[in-house]
């Protein structure tokens, strides 16, 4: 007669315990690896968007893309990322490509992978905000920020240190998507407060006006509502043209 051998209860419990220990060790490692991959994708998006802005400037006599402008009736907002149409109650009724899309040919890069759960305020994809205070200043921004509309690259004293785009969100009873980055002390800053979102394990990806992009770790004016919200400088120095 052939005798069949099986696992004892003790052996099964030992194996289950070993698997549980390995899972407890490896799952955080996998989570960090996934977050790092998302940060890398985000940085790539930022780099491609930055190149799109530079191509725009090369077609418009060195002048940067306006952050936004409205038609006379405020029925249409032409933004850097999307063109939005509004009804009489200012509710969004339609979206299409923005001012930079002819150069990027890709709306997907408008979204940070780690911003998918943040409401976009009617925009299909969100995550990044453009320096509307100085670089892309529209007429109403210019009146308050002391610049005469969208900047020219040649007017920048240090384009490699001037913020173009950043990971962004702002606090309004919860995290909300933000697409127009305001410098501390500049027009509309008090509406949104600190709005650079250090969502990649305390890191924010930033694109600069010379075309390079990198991770930033230093945050200033940290929000009392969310410790991941801050600014890239205590004043407007990281955002202005000099």
mmCIF file with all atom_site columns, N, CA and C in Angstrom, residues 44-94:
data_model
loop_
_atom_site.group_PDB
_atom_site.id
_atom_site.type_symbol
_atom_site.label_atom_id
_atom_site.label_alt_id
_atom_site.label_comp_id
_atom_site.label_asym_id
_atom_site.label_entity_id
_atom_site.label_seq_id
_atom_site.pdbx_PDB_ins_code
_atom_site.Cartn_x
_atom_site.Cartn_y
_atom_site.Cartn_z
_atom_site.occupancy
_atom_site.B_iso_or_equiv
_atom_site.pdbx_formal_charge
_atom_site.auth_seq_id
_atom_site.auth_comp_id
_atom_site.auth_asym_id
_atom_site.auth_atom_id
_atom_site.pdbx_PDB_model_num
ATOM 1   N N  . UNK A 1 44 ? 8.579   63.781 -17.043 1.00 0.00 ? 44 UNK A N  1
ATOM 2   C CA . UNK A 1 44 ? 8.605   63.700 -18.507 1.00 0.00 ? 44 UNK A CA 1
ATOM 3   C C  . UNK A 1 44 ? 7.506   64.568 -19.118 1.00 0.00 ? 44 UNK A C  1
ATOM 4   N N  . UNK A 1 45 ? 6.292   64.511 -18.528 1.00 0.00 ? 45 UNK A N  1
ATOM 5   C CA . UNK A 1 45 ? 5.198   65.376 -18.993 1.00 0.00 ? 45 UNK A CA 1
ATOM 6   C C  . UNK A 1 45 ? 5.599   66.846 -18.921 1.00 0.00 ? 45 UNK A C  1
ATOM 7   N N  . UNK A 1 46 ? 6.183   67.204 -17.778 1.00 0.00 ? 46 UNK A N  1
ATOM 8   C CA . UNK A 1 46 ? 6.578   68.590 -17.548 1.00 0.00 ? 46 UNK A CA 1
ATOM 9   C C  . UNK A 1 46 ? 7.613   69.030 -18.587 1.00 0.00 ? 46 UNK A C  1
ATOM 10  N N  . UNK A 1 47 ? 8.551   68.157 -18.885 1.00 0.00 ? 47 UNK A N  1
ATOM 11  C CA . UNK A 1 47 ? 9.592   68.469 -19.873 1.00 0.00 ? 47 UNK A CA 1
ATOM 12  C C  . UNK A 1 47 ? 8.971   68.696 -21.251 1.00 0.00 ? 47 UNK A C  1
ATOM 13  N N  . UNK A 1 48 ? 8.035   67.829 -21.649 1.00 0.00 ? 48 UNK A N  1
ATOM 14  C CA . UNK A 1 48 ? 7.391   67.974 -22.954 1.00 0.00 ? 48 UNK A CA 1
ATOM 15  C C  . UNK A 1 48 ? 6.558   69.246 -23.031 1.00 0.00 ? 48 UNK A C  1
ATOM 16  N N  . UNK A 1 49 ? 5.846   69.568 -21.959 1.00 0.00 ? 49 UNK A N  1
ATOM 17  C CA . UNK A 1 49 ? 5.065   70.801 -21.937 1.00 0.00 ? 49 UNK A CA 1
ATOM 18  C C  . UNK A 1 49 ? 5.987   72.017 -22.026 1.00 0.00 ? 49 UNK A C  1
ATOM 19  N N  . UNK A 1 50 ? 7.088   71.972 -21.299 1.00 0.00 ? 50 UNK A N  1
ATOM 20  C CA . UNK A 1 50 ? 8.039   73.085 -21.346 1.00 0.00 ? 50 UNK A CA 1
ATOM 21  C C  . UNK A 1 50 ? 8.570   73.320 -22.745 1.00 0.00 ? 50 UNK A C  1
ATOM 22  N N  . UNK A 1 51 ? 8.871   72.234 -23.465 1.00 0.00 ? 51 UNK A N  1
ATOM 23  C CA . UNK A 1 51 ? 9.341   72.377 -24.841 1.00 0.00 ? 51 UNK A CA 1
ATOM 24  C C  . UNK A 1 51 ? 8.241   72.946 -25.725 1.00 0.00 ? 51 UNK A C  1
ATOM 25  N N  . UNK A 1 52 ? 6.977   72.583 -25.443 1.00 0.00 ? 52 UNK A N  1
ATOM 26  C CA . UNK A 1 52 ? 5.856   73.145 -26.184 1.00 0.00 ? 52 UNK A CA 1
ATOM 27  C C  . UNK A 1 52 ? 5.771   74.653 -26.013 1.00 0.00 ? 52 UNK A C  1
ATOM 28  N N  . UNK A 1 53 ? 5.992   75.129 -24.795 1.00 0.00 ? 53 UNK A N  1
ATOM 29  C CA . UNK A 1 53 ? 5.984   76.577 -24.542 1.00 0.00 ? 53 UNK A CA 1
ATOM 30  C C  . UNK A 1 53 ? 7.108   77.272 -25.306 1.00 0.00 ? 53 UNK A C  1
ATOM 31  N N  . UNK A 1 54 ? 8.286   76.658 -25.354 1.00 0.00 ? 54 UNK A N  1
ATOM 32  C CA . UNK A 1 54 ? 9.404   77.273 -26.067 1.00 0.00 ? 54 UNK A CA 1
ATOM 33  C C  . UNK A 1 54 ? 9.146   77.306 -27.569 1.00 0.00 ? 54 UNK A C  1
ATOM 34  N N  . UNK A 1 55 ? 8.506   76.266 -28.099 1.00 0.00 ? 55 UNK A N  1
ATOM 35  C CA . UNK A 1 55 ? 8.158   76.267 -29.523 1.00 0.00 ? 55 UNK A CA 1
ATOM 36  C C  . UNK A 1 55 ? 7.126   77.351 -29.823 1.00 0.00 ? 55 UNK A C  1
ATOM 37  N N  . UNK A 1 56 ? 6.170   77.530 -28.900 1.00 0.00 ? 56 UNK A N  1
ATOM 38  C CA . UNK A 1 56 ? 5.193   78.600 -29.056 1.00 0.00 ? 56 UNK A CA 1
ATOM 39  C C  . UNK A 1 56 ? 5.922   79.941 -29.130 1.00 0.00 ? 56 UNK A C  1
ATOM 40  N N  . UNK A 1 57 ? 6.848   80.182 -28.210 1.00 0.00 ? 57 UNK A N  1
ATOM 41  C CA . UNK A 1 57 ? 7.571   81.448 -28.176 1.00 0.00 ? 57 UNK A CA 1
ATOM 42  C C  . UNK A 1 57 ? 8.355   81.675 -29.464 1.00 0.00 ? 57 UNK A C  1
ATOM 43  N N  . UNK A 1 58 ? 8.924   80.612 -30.021 1.00 0.00 ? 58 UNK A N  1
ATOM 44  C CA . UNK A 1 58 ? 9.698   80.769 -31.253 1.00 0.00 ? 58 UNK A CA 1
ATOM 45  C C  . UNK A 1 58 ? 8.816   81.175 -32.426 1.00 0.00 ? 58 UNK A C  1
ATOM 46  N N  . UNK A 1 59 ? 7.532   80.848 -32.365 1.00 0.00 ? 59 UNK A N  1
ATOM 47  C CA . UNK A 1 59 ? 6.594   81.229 -33.425 1.00 0.00 ? 59 UNK A CA 1
ATOM 48  C C  . UNK A 1 59 ? 5.979   82.605 -33.207 1.00 0.00 ? 59 UNK A C  1
ATOM 49  N N  . UNK A 1 60 ? 6.135   83.176 -32.024 1.00 0.00 ? 60 UNK A N  1
ATOM 50  C CA . UNK A 1 60 ? 5.492   84.454 -31.686 1.00 0.00 ? 60 UNK A CA 1
ATOM 51  C C  . UNK A 1 60 ? 6.518   85.494 -31.227 1.00 0.00 ? 60 UNK A C  1
ATOM 52  N N  . UNK A 1 61 ? 7.588   85.617 -32.003 1.00 0.00 ? 61 UNK A N  1
ATOM 53  C CA . UNK A 1 61 ? 8.591   86.657 -31.759 1.00 0.00 ? 61 UNK A CA 1
ATOM 54  C C  . UNK A 1 61 ? 9.112   86.644 -30.327 1.00 0.00 ? 61 UNK A C  1
ATOM 55  N N  . UNK A 1 62 ? 9.406   85.445 -29.834 1.00 0.00 ? 62 UNK A N  1
ATOM 56  C CA . UNK A 1 62 ? 10.042  85.302 -28.520 1.00 0.00 ? 62 UNK A CA 1
ATOM 57  C C  . UNK A 1 62 ? 9.075   85.543 -27.360 1.00 0.00 ? 62 UNK A C  1
ATOM 58  N N  . UNK A 1 63 ? 7.785   85.733 -27.653 1.00 0.00 ? 63 UNK A N  1
ATOM 59  C CA . UNK A 1 63 ? 6.821   86.020 -26.588 1.00 0.00 ? 63 UNK A CA 1
ATOM 60  C C  . UNK A 1 63 ? 6.184   84.724 -26.104 1.00 0.00 ? 63 UNK A C  1
ATOM 61  N N  . UNK A 1 64 ? 6.075   84.577 -24.795 1.00 0.00 ? 64 UNK A N  1
ATOM 62  C CA . UNK A 1 64 ? 5.514   83.367 -24.212 1.00 0.00 ? 64 UNK A CA 1
ATOM 63  C C  . UNK A 1 64 ? 3.998   83.317 -24.389 1.00 0.00 ? 64 UNK A C  1
ATOM 64  N N  . UNK A 1 65 ? 3.476   82.124 -24.234 1.00 0.00 ? 65 UNK A N  1
ATOM 65  C CA . UNK A 1 65 ? 2.034   81.903 -24.362 1.00 0.00 ? 65 UNK A CA 1
ATOM 66  C C  . UNK A 1 65 ? 1.279   82.614 -23.236 1.00 0.00 ? 65 UNK A C  1
ATOM 67  N N  . UNK A 1 66 ? 0.165   83.306 -23.540 1.00 0.00 ? 66 UNK A N  1
ATOM 68  C CA . UNK A 1 66 ? -0.643  83.859 -22.444 1.00 0.00 ? 66 UNK A CA 1
ATOM 69  C C  . UNK A 1 66 ? -1.231  82.737 -21.609 1.00 0.00 ? 66 UNK A C  1
ATOM 70  N N  . UNK A 1 67 ? -1.337  82.950 -20.322 1.00 0.00 ? 67 UNK A N  1
ATOM 71  C CA . UNK A 1 67 ? -1.928  81.926 -19.459 1.00 0.00 ? 67 UNK A CA 1
ATOM 72  C C  . UNK A 1 67 ? -3.380  81.677 -19.858 1.00 0.00 ? 67 UNK A C  1
ATOM 73  N N  . UNK A 1 68 ? -4.095  82.764 -20.159 1.00 0.00 ? 68 UNK A N  1
ATOM 74  C CA . UNK A 1 68 ? -5.494  82.667 -20.584 1.00 0.00 ? 68 UNK A CA 1
ATOM 75  C C  . UNK A 1 68 ? -5.939  84.019 -21.111 1.00 0.00 ? 68 UNK A C  1
ATOM 76  N N  . UNK A 1 69 ? -7.016  83.995 -21.867 1.00 0.00 ? 69 UNK A N  1
ATOM 77  C CA . UNK A 1 69 ? -7.741  85.223 -22.192 1.00 0.00 ? 69 UNK A CA 1
ATOM 78  C C  . UNK A 1 69 ? -9.172  84.829 -22.539 1.00 0.00 ? 69 UNK A C  1
ATOM 79  N N  . UNK A 1 70 ? -10.090 85.756 -22.317 1.00 0.00 ? 70 UNK A N  1
ATOM 80  C CA . UNK A 1 70 ? -11.507 85.511 -22.558 1.00 0.00 ? 70 UNK A CA 1
ATOM 81  C C  . UNK A 1 70 ? -11.985 86.277 -23.787 1.00 0.00 ? 70 UNK A C  1
ATOM 82  N N  . UNK A 1 71 ? -13.030 85.769 -24.414 1.00 0.00 ? 71 UNK A N  1
ATOM 83  C CA . UNK A 1 71 ? -13.727 86.553 -25.419 1.00 0.00 ? 71 UNK A CA 1
ATOM 84  C C  . UNK A 1 71 ? -14.480 87.681 -24.713 1.00 0.00 ? 71 UNK A C  1
ATOM 85  N N  . UNK A 1 72 ? -14.936 88.668 -25.472 1.00 0.00 ? 72 UNK A N  1
ATOM 86  C CA . UNK A 1 72 ? -15.582 89.838 -24.876 1.00 0.00 ? 72 UNK A CA 1
ATOM 87  C C  . UNK A 1 72 ? -16.782 89.476 -24.013 1.00 0.00 ? 72 UNK A C  1
ATOM 88  N N  . UNK A 1 73 ? -17.500 88.438 -24.397 1.00 0.00 ? 73 UNK A N  1
ATOM 89  C CA . UNK A 1 73 ? -18.693 88.042 -23.651 1.00 0.00 ? 73 UNK A CA 1
ATOM 90  C C  . UNK A 1 73 ? -18.390 87.083 -22.510 1.00 0.00 ? 73 UNK A C  1
ATOM 91  N N  . UNK A 1 74 ? -17.136 86.724 -22.329 1.00 0.00 ? 74 UNK A N  1
ATOM 92  C CA . UNK A 1 74 ? -16.717 85.726 -21.336 1.00 0.00 ? 74 UNK A CA 1
ATOM 93  C C  . UNK A 1 74 ? -17.354 84.361 -21.584 1.00 0.00 ? 74 UNK A C  1
ATOM 94  N N  . UNK A 1 75 ? -17.772 84.130 -22.816 1.00 0.00 ? 75 UNK A N  1
ATOM 95  C CA . UNK A 1 75 ? -18.367 82.840 -23.152 1.00 0.00 ? 75 UNK A CA 1
ATOM 96  C C  . UNK A 1 75 ? -17.301 81.782 -23.425 1.00 0.00 ? 75 UNK A C  1
ATOM 97  N N  . UNK A 1 76 ? -16.089 82.231 -23.756 1.00 0.00 ? 76 UNK A N  1
ATOM 98  C CA . UNK A 1 76 ? -15.007 81.299 -24.086 1.00 0.00 ? 76 UNK A CA 1
ATOM 99  C C  . UNK A 1 76 ? -13.735 81.730 -23.359 1.00 0.00 ? 76 UNK A C  1
ATOM 100 N N  . UNK A 1 77 ? -13.106 80.777 -22.698 1.00 0.00 ? 77 UNK A N  1
ATOM 101 C CA . UNK A 1 77 ? -11.803 80.999 -22.053 1.00 0.00 ? 77 UNK A CA 1
ATOM 102 C C  . UNK A 1 77 ? -10.751 80.237 -22.845 1.00 0.00 ? 77 UNK A C  1
ATOM 103 N N  . UNK A 1 78 ? -9.813  80.953 -23.411 1.00 0.00 ? 78 UNK A N  1
ATOM 104 C CA . UNK A 1 78 ? -8.701  80.323 -24.119 1.00 0.00 ? 78 UNK A CA 1
ATOM 105 C C  . UNK A 1 78 ? -7.548  80.192 -23.129 1.00 0.00 ? 78 UNK A C  1
ATOM 106 N N  . UNK A 1 79 ? -7.373  79.009 -22.579 1.00 0.00 ? 79 UNK A N  1
ATOM 107 C CA . UNK A 1 79 ? -6.320  78.760 -21.600 1.00 0.00 ? 79 UNK A CA 1
ATOM 108 C C  . UNK A 1 79 ? -5.138  78.061 -22.236 1.00 0.00 ? 79 UNK A C  1
ATOM 109 N N  . UNK A 1 80 ? -4.017  78.080 -21.531 1.00 0.00 ? 80 UNK A N  1
ATOM 110 C CA . UNK A 1 80 ? -2.827  77.411 -22.052 1.00 0.00 ? 80 UNK A CA 1
ATOM 111 C C  . UNK A 1 80 ? -3.068  75.922 -22.246 1.00 0.00 ? 80 UNK A C  1
ATOM 112 N N  . UNK A 1 81 ? -3.907  75.341 -21.368 1.00 0.00 ? 81 UNK A N  1
ATOM 113 C CA . UNK A 1 81 ? -4.112  73.891 -21.403 1.00 0.00 ? 81 UNK A CA 1
ATOM 114 C C  . UNK A 1 81 ? -5.389  73.475 -22.129 1.00 0.00 ? 81 UNK A C  1
ATOM 115 N N  . UNK A 1 82 ? -6.462  74.249 -21.959 1.00 0.00 ? 82 UNK A N  1
ATOM 116 C CA . UNK A 1 82 ? -7.748  73.919 -22.576 1.00 0.00 ? 82 UNK A CA 1
ATOM 117 C C  . UNK A 1 82 ? -8.473  75.179 -23.012 1.00 0.00 ? 82 UNK A C  1
ATOM 118 N N  . UNK A 1 83 ? -9.311  75.036 -24.008 1.00 0.00 ? 83 UNK A N  1
ATOM 119 C CA . UNK A 1 83 ? -10.271 76.072 -24.366 1.00 0.00 ? 83 UNK A CA 1
ATOM 120 C C  . UNK A 1 83 ? -11.615 75.642 -23.793 1.00 0.00 ? 83 UNK A C  1
ATOM 121 N N  . UNK A 1 84 ? -12.217 76.492 -22.967 1.00 0.00 ? 84 UNK A N  1
ATOM 122 C CA . UNK A 1 84 ? -13.465 76.168 -22.283 1.00 0.00 ? 84 UNK A CA 1
ATOM 123 C C  . UNK A 1 84 ? -14.569 77.094 -22.766 1.00 0.00 ? 84 UNK A C  1
ATOM 124 N N  . UNK A 1 85 ? -15.743 76.541 -22.975 1.00 0.00 ? 85 UNK A N  1
ATOM 125 C CA . UNK A 1 85 ? -16.916 77.351 -23.292 1.00 0.00 ? 85 UNK A CA 1
ATOM 126 C C  . UNK A 1 85 ? -17.861 77.326 -22.097 1.00 0.00 ? 85 UNK A C  1
ATOM 127 N N  . UNK A 1 86 ? -18.524 78.468 -21.857 1.00 0.00 ? 86 UNK A N  1
ATOM 128 C CA . UNK A 1 86 ? -19.379 78.638 -20.691 1.00 0.00 ? 86 UNK A CA 1
ATOM 129 C C  . UNK A 1 86 ? -20.789 79.041 -21.121 1.00 0.00 ? 86 UNK A C  1
ATOM 130 N N  . UNK A 1 87 ? -21.773 78.673 -20.284 1.00 0.00 ? 87 UNK A N  1
ATOM 131 C CA . UNK A 1 87 ? -23.125 79.164 -20.510 1.00 0.00 ? 87 UNK A CA 1
ATOM 132 C C  . UNK A 1 87 ? -23.338 80.441 -19.698 1.00 0.00 ? 87 UNK A C  1
ATOM 133 N N  . UNK A 1 88 ? -24.564 80.939 -19.693 1.00 0.00 ? 88 UNK A N  1
ATOM 134 C CA . UNK A 1 88 ? -24.846 82.221 -19.037 1.00 0.00 ? 88 UNK A CA 1
ATOM 135 C C  . UNK A 1 88 ? -24.636 82.175 -17.527 1.00 0.00 ? 88 UNK A C  1
ATOM 136 N N  . UNK A 1 89 ? -24.653 80.980 -16.926 1.00 0.00 ? 89 UNK A N  1
ATOM 137 C CA . UNK A 1 89 ? -24.409 80.854 -15.489 1.00 0.00 ? 89 UNK A CA 1
ATOM 138 C C  . UNK A 1 89 ? -22.940 80.540 -15.186 1.00 0.00 ? 89 UNK A C  1
ATOM 139 N N  . UNK A 1 90 ? -22.100 80.626 -16.208 1.00 0.00 ? 90 UNK A N  1
ATOM 140 C CA . UNK A 1 90 ? -20.665 80.382 -16.117 1.00 0.00 ? 90 UNK A CA 1
ATOM 141 C C  . UNK A 1 90 ? -20.341 78.928 -15.787 1.00 0.00 ? 90 UNK A C  1
ATOM 142 N N  . UNK A 1 91 ? -21.226 78.032 -16.186 1.00 0.00 ? 91 UNK A N  1
ATOM 143 C CA . UNK A 1 91 ? -20.943 76.601 -16.090 1.00 0.00 ? 91 UNK A CA 1
ATOM 144 C C  . UNK A 1 91 ? -20.276 76.141 -17.382 1.00 0.00 ? 91 UNK A C  1
ATOM 145 N N  . UNK A 1 92 ? -19.290 75.269 -17.264 1.00 0.00 ? 92 UNK A N  1
ATOM 146 C CA . UNK A 1 92 ? -18.555 74.795 -18.441 1.00 0.00 ? 92 UNK A CA 1
ATOM 147 C C  . UNK A 1 92 ? -19.453 73.881 -19.272 1.00 0.00 ? 92 UNK A C  1
ATOM 148 N N  . UNK A 1 93 ? -19.558 74.194 -20.564 1.00 0.00 ? 93 UNK A N  1
ATOM 149 C CA . UNK A 1 93 ? -20.392 73.394 -21.463 1.00 0.00 ? 93 UNK A CA 1
ATOM 150 C C  . UNK A 1 93 ? -19.575 72.635 -22.504 1.00 0.00 ? 93 UNK A C  1
ATOM 151 N N  . UNK A 1 94 ? -18.305 72.940 -22.630 1.00 0.00 ? 94 UNK A N  1
ATOM 152 C CA . UNK A 1 94 ? -17.487 72.236 -23.609 1.00 0.00 ? 94 UNK A CA 1
ATOM 153 C C  . UNK A 1 94 ? -16.011 72.505 -23.401 1.00 0.00 ? 94 UNK A C  1
#
